[in-house]
Coordinates of C-alpha atoms in Angstrom, one line a residue:
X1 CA -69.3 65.3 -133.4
X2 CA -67.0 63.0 -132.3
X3 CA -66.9 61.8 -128.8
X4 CA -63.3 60.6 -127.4
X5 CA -64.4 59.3 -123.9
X6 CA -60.8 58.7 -122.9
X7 CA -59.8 62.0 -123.5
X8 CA -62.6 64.0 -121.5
X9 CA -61.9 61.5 -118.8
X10 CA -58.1 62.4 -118.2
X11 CA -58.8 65.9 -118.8
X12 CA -61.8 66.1 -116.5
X13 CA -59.7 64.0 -113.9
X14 CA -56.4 66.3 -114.6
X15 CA -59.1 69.6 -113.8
X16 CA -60.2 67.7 -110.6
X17 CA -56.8 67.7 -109.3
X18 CA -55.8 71.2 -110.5
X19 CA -59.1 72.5 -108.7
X20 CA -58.3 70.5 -105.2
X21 CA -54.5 71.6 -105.4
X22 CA -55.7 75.7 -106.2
X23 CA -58.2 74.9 -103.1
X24 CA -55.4 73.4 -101.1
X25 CA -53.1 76.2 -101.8
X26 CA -55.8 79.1 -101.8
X27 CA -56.4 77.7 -97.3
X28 CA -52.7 77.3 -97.5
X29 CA -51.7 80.3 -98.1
X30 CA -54.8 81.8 -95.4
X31 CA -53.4 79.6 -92.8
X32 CA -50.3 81.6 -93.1
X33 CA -51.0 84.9 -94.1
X34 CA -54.8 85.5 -92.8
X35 CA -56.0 87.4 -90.3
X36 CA -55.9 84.6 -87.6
X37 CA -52.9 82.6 -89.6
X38 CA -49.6 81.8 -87.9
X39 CA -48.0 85.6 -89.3
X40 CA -51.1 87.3 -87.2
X41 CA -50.1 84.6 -84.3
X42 CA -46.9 85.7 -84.2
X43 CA -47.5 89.2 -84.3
X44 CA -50.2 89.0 -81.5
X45 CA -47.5 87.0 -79.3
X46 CA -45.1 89.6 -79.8
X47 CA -48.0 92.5 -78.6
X48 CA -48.3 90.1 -75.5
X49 CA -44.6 90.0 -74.3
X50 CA -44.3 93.4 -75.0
X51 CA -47.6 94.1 -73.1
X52 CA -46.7 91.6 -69.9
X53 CA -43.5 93.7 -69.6
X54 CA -45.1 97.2 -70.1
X55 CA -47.5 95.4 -66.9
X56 CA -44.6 94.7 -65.1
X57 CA -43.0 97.8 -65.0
X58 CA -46.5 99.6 -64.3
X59 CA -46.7 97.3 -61.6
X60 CA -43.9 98.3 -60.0
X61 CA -44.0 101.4 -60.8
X62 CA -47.4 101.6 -58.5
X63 CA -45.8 99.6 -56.1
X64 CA -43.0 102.1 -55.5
X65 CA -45.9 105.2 -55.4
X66 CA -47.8 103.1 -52.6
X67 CA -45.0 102.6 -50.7
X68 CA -44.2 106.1 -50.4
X69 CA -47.9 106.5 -49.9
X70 CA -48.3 105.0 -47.1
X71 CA -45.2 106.3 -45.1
X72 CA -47.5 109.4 -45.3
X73 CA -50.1 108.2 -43.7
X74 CA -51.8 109.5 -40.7
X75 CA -51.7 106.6 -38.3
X76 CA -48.0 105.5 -39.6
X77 CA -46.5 109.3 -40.8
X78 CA -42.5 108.9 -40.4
X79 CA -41.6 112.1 -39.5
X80 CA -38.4 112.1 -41.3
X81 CA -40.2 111.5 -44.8
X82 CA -42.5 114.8 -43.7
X83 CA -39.7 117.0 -43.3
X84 CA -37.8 115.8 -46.2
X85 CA -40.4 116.2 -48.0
X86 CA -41.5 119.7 -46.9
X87 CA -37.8 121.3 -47.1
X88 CA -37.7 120.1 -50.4
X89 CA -41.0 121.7 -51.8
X90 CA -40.7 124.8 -49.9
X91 CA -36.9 125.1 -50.8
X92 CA -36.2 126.1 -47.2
X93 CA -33.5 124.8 -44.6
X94 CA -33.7 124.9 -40.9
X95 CA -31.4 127.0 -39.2
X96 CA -29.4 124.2 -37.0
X97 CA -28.7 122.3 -40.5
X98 CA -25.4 123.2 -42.4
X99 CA -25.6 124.4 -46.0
X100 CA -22.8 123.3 -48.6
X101 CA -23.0 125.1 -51.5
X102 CA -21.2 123.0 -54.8
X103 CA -19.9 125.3 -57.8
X104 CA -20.9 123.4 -60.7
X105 CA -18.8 123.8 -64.0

């Protein structure tokens, strides 16, 4: 057998650098598409805004329902809000208020 030492020393350095690029490449590409890469980054910031403004709006929406909560209160009922309120449940007007009744098309 003949040895060529010159030969199997390019070619093992040429397979050293073919390996360390495919390695290079193979983290790469995981840095980018992986499960924690930048693609799942930018996915998981765009849950984020999308949750802070679904917060928001719960937020406010909770807001508004307190609000109303406590003008009917015990210690702070508004009297107004109570009759309002109980007219429009019951469906029923008192007899000093005038009725206007609106054909609709």
């Amino acid at each position: 057998m003949v040895s060529h030492p010159r030969l199997r020393s390019a070619l093992t350095t040429l397979a050293l650098y073919v390996l360390a690029a495919m390695l290079i490449g193979y983290f790469g590409i995981n840095a980018y598409t992986g499960n924690h890469g930048l693609n799942a980054r930018h996915a998981l910031d765009q849950q984020f805004a999308t949750l802070t403004a679904e917060l928001q709006s719960v937020r406010a929406e909770r807001n508004r329902w307190q609000r109303r909560i406590n003008l009917l209160k015990a210690d702070r009922l508004d009297p107004d809000m109570l009759d309002e309120r109980a007219r429009a449940l019951l469906g029923m007007v008192d007899a000093r208020d005038t009725v206007m009744l609106i054909k609709r098309p």
